[in-house]
Coordinates of C-alpha atoms in Angstrom, one line a residue:
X77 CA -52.4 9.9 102.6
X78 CA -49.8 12.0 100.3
X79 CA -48.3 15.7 100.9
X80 CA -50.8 16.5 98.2
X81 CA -53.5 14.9 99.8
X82 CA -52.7 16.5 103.3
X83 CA -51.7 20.6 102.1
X84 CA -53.3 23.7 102.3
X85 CA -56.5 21.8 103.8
X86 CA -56.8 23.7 107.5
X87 CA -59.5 25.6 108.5
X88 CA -58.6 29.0 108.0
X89 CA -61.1 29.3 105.1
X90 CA -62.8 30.9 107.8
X91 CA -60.5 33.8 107.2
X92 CA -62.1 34.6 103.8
X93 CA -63.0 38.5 103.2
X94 CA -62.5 39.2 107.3
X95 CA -59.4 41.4 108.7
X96 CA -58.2 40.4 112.1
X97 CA -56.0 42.4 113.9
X98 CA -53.7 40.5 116.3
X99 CA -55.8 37.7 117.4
X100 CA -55.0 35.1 119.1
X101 CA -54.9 31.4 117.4
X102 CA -57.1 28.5 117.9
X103 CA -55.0 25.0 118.0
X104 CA -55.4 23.1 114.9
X105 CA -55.9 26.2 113.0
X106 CA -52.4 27.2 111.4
X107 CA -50.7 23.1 111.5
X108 CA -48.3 24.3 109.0
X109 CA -46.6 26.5 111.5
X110 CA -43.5 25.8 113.3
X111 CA -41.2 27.8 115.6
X112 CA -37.4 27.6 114.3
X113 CA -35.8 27.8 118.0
X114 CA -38.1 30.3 119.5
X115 CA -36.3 32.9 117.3
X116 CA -38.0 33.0 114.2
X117 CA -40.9 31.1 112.2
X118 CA -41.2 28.7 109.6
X119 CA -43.6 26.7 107.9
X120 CA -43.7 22.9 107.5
X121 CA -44.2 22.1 103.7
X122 CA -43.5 18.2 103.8
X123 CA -42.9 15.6 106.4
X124 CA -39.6 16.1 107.1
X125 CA -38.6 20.3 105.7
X126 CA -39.1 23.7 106.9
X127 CA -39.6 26.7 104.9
X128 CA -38.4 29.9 106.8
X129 CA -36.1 33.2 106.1
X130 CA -32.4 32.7 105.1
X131 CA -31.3 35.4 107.6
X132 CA -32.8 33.8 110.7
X133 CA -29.0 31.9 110.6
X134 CA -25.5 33.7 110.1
X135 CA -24.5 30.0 108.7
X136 CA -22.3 28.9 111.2
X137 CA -25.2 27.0 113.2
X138 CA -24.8 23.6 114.0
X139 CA -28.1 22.3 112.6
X140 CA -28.5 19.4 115.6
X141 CA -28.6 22.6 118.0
X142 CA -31.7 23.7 116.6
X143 CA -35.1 22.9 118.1
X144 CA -37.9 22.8 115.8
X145 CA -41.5 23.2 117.5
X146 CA -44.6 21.4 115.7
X147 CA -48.2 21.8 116.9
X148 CA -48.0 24.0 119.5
X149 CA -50.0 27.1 120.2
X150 CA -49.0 28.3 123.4
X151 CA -45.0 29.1 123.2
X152 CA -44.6 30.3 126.7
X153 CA -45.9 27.3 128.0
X154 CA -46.3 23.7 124.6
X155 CA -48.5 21.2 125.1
X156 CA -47.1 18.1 126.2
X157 CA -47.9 16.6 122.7
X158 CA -46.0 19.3 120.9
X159 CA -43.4 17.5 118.4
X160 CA -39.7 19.0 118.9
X161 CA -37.2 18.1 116.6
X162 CA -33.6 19.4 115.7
X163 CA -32.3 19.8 112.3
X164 CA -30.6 17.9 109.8
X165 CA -29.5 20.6 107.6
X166 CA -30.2 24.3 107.5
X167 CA -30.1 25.4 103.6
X168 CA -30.0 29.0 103.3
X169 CA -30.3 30.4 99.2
X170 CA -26.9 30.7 98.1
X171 CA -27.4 34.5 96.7
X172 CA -28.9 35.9 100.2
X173 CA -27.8 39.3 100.5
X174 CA -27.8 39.9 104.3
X175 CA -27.7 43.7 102.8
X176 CA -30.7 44.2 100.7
X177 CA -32.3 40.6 101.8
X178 CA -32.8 39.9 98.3
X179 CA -33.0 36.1 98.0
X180 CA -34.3 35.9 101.8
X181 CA -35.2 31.6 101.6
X182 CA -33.9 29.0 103.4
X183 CA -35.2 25.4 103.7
X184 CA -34.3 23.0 107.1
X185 CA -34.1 19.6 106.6
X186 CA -35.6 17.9 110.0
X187 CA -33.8 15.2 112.2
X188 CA -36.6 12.6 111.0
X189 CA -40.0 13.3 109.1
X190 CA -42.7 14.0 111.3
X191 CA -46.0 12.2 111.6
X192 CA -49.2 14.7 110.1
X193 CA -51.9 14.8 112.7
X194 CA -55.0 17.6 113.4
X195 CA -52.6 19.7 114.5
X196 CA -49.5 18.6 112.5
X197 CA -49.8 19.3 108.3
X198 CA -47.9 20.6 105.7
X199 CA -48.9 24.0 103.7
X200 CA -49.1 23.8 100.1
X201 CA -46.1 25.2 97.9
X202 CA -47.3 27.7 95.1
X203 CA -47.2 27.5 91.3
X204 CA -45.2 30.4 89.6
X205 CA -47.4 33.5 89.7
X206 CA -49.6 32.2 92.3
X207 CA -50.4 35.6 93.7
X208 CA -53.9 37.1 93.8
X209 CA -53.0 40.9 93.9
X210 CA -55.6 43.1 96.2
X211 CA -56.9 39.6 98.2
X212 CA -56.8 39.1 101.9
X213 CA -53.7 37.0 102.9
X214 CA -52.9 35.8 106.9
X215 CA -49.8 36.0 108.3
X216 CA -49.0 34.2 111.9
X217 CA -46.3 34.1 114.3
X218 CA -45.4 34.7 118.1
X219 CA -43.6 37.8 117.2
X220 CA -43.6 41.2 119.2
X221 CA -46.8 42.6 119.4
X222 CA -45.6 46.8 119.0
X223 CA -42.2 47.9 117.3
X224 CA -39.3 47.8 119.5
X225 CA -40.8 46.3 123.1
X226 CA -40.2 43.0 124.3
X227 CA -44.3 42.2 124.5
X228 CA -44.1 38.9 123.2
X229 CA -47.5 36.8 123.2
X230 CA -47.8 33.5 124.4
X231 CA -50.4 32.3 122.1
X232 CA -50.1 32.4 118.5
X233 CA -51.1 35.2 116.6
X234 CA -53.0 35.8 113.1
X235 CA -53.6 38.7 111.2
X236 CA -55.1 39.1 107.4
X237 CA -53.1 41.9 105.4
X238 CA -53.9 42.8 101.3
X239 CA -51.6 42.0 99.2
X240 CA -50.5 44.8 97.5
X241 CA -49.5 45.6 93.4
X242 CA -46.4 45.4 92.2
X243 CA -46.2 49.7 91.4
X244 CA -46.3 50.1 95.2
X245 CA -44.5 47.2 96.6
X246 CA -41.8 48.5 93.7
X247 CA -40.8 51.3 96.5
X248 CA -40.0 49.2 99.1
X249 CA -38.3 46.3 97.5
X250 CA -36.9 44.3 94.3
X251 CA -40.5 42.5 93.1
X252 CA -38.9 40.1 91.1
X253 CA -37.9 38.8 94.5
X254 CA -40.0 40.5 97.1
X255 CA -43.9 41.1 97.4
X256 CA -45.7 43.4 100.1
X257 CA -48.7 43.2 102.2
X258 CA -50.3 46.1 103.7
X259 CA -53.4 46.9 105.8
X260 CA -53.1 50.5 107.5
X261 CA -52.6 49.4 111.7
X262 CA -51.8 45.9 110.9
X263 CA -48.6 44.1 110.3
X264 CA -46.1 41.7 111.5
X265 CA -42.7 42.2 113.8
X266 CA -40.0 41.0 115.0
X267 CA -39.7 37.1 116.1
X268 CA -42.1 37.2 113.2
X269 CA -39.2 36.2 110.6
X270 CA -39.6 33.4 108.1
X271 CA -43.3 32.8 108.8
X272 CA -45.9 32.2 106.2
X273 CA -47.8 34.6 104.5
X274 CA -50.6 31.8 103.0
X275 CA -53.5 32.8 100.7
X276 CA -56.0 30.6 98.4
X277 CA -54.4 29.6 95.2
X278 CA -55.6 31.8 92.4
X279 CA -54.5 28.7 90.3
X280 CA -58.4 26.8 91.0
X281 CA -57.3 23.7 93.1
X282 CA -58.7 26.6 96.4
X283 CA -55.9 25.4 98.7
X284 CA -54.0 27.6 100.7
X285 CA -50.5 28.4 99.8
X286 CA -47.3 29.7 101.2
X287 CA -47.0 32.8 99.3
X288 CA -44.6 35.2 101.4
X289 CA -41.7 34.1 103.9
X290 CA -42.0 37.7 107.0
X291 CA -38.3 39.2 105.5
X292 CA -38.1 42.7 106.6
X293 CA -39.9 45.9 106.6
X294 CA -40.0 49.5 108.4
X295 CA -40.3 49.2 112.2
X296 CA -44.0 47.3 112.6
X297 CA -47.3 48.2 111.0
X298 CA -46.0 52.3 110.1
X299 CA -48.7 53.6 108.2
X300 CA -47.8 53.9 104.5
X301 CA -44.9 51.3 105.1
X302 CA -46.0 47.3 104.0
X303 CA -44.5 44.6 105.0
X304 CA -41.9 42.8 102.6
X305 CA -42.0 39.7 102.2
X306 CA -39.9 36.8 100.2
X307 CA -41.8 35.8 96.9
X308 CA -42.0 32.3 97.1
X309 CA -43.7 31.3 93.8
X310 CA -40.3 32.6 92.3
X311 CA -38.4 30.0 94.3
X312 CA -40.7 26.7 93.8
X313 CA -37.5 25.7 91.7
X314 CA -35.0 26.8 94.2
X315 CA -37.0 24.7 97.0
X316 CA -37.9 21.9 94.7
X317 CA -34.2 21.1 94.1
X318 CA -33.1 21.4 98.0
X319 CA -36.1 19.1 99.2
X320 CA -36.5 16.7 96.5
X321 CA -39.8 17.8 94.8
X322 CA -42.8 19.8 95.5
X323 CA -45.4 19.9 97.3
X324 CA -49.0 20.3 96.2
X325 CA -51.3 22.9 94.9

């Protein structure tokens, strides 16, 4: 079966028109999502590269250091058939600002493709302007549950946020590189970084794409403060000349 054939086809359709607020996971239900060394997130987008944030690395990692983590759940305690794979290359955007976090994309190039299984399958990539404006979106990761406290879950965590307009995003961050998400309570946090933010194409094909990679925002879920996020259907480009093509949509 093709990338295209596999994409944006889990079952978190379930999470149409319904807020959750820091719930735990169910295995299978996010296979897109990796853990990039137990530091940050990342999302698998083909069989053998990882989408994630640019300022996860400083650049002077050596890429077979790093531990990838595929189709696990529980991070305090994987599965014994999670996949764990070290990196080939680690390609952050060549304009990152580690300043402003404008241009906040990097792509990891894995040690060997991996096999797609229930639990193991790539999220589909975006077409430019793929971003339905005032729709739910879900963002996951294993990152701190409260600003500033070391209360790390062990199971994954979901949480649906509205993506917000450009007008307010505008106060927060550069939109031609940059979109927001906000629900008032609900956010993500830190060890969140370089996870997905995945809605359903507004494009028709009713997959779910990787719209946001978790970049930055003020401490965690501050009312009136969104969460920033990288604007992926601005990079398809950018990704699509690292990787080799595309995925689907």
């Amino acid at each position: 079966m093709s990338h295209a054939d596999e994409c944006g086809i889990a079952p978190i359709s379930v999470k149409d028109n319904r807020i959750v607020n820091g719930t735990d996971a169910s295995l299978g239900e996010y296979p897109y999502q990796v853990s990039v060394g137990g530091f940050c997130g990342g999302s698998l987008i083909k069989a053998e590269w990882v989408l994630t944030a640019a300022h996860c690395f400083d650049g002077s990692e050596n890429p077979a250091n790093l531990r990838i983590y595929l189709g696990m759940l529980n991070i305090a305690s994987p599965a014994s058939d999670v996949v764990i794979l070290t990196a080939k290359a680690i390609i952050r955007h060549e304009s990152f600002s580690q300043f402003t976090f404008a241009n906040d994309i990097a792509v990891i190039q894995l040690s060997s493709p991996v096999t797609f299984t229930d639990k193991i399958k790539p999220i589909c990539l975006p077409q430019a302007d793929d971003i339905a404006f005032g729709e739910n979106a879900v963002v996951t990761g294993w990152g701190t549950r409260e600003f500033a406290t070391s209360d790390f879950p062990s199971i994954l965590q979901e949480v649906a946020l509205e993506v917000t307009n450009d007008t307010f995003c505008s106060s927060f961050g550069d939109t031609t590189v940059s979109l927001c998400a906000y629900t008032p309570y609900k956010d993500s946090c830190q060890g969140d970084s370089g996870g997905p933010l995945v809605a359903r194409s507004c494009k028709g094909s009713g997959r779910w794409v990787v719209v946001g990679i978790v970049s930055y925002g003020v401490e965690c879920a501050k009312l009136g403060f969104p969460g920033v996020y990288t604007r992926v259907p601005n990079y398809v480009n950018w990704i699509s000349e690292k990787t080799g093509g595309t995925s689907c949509t």
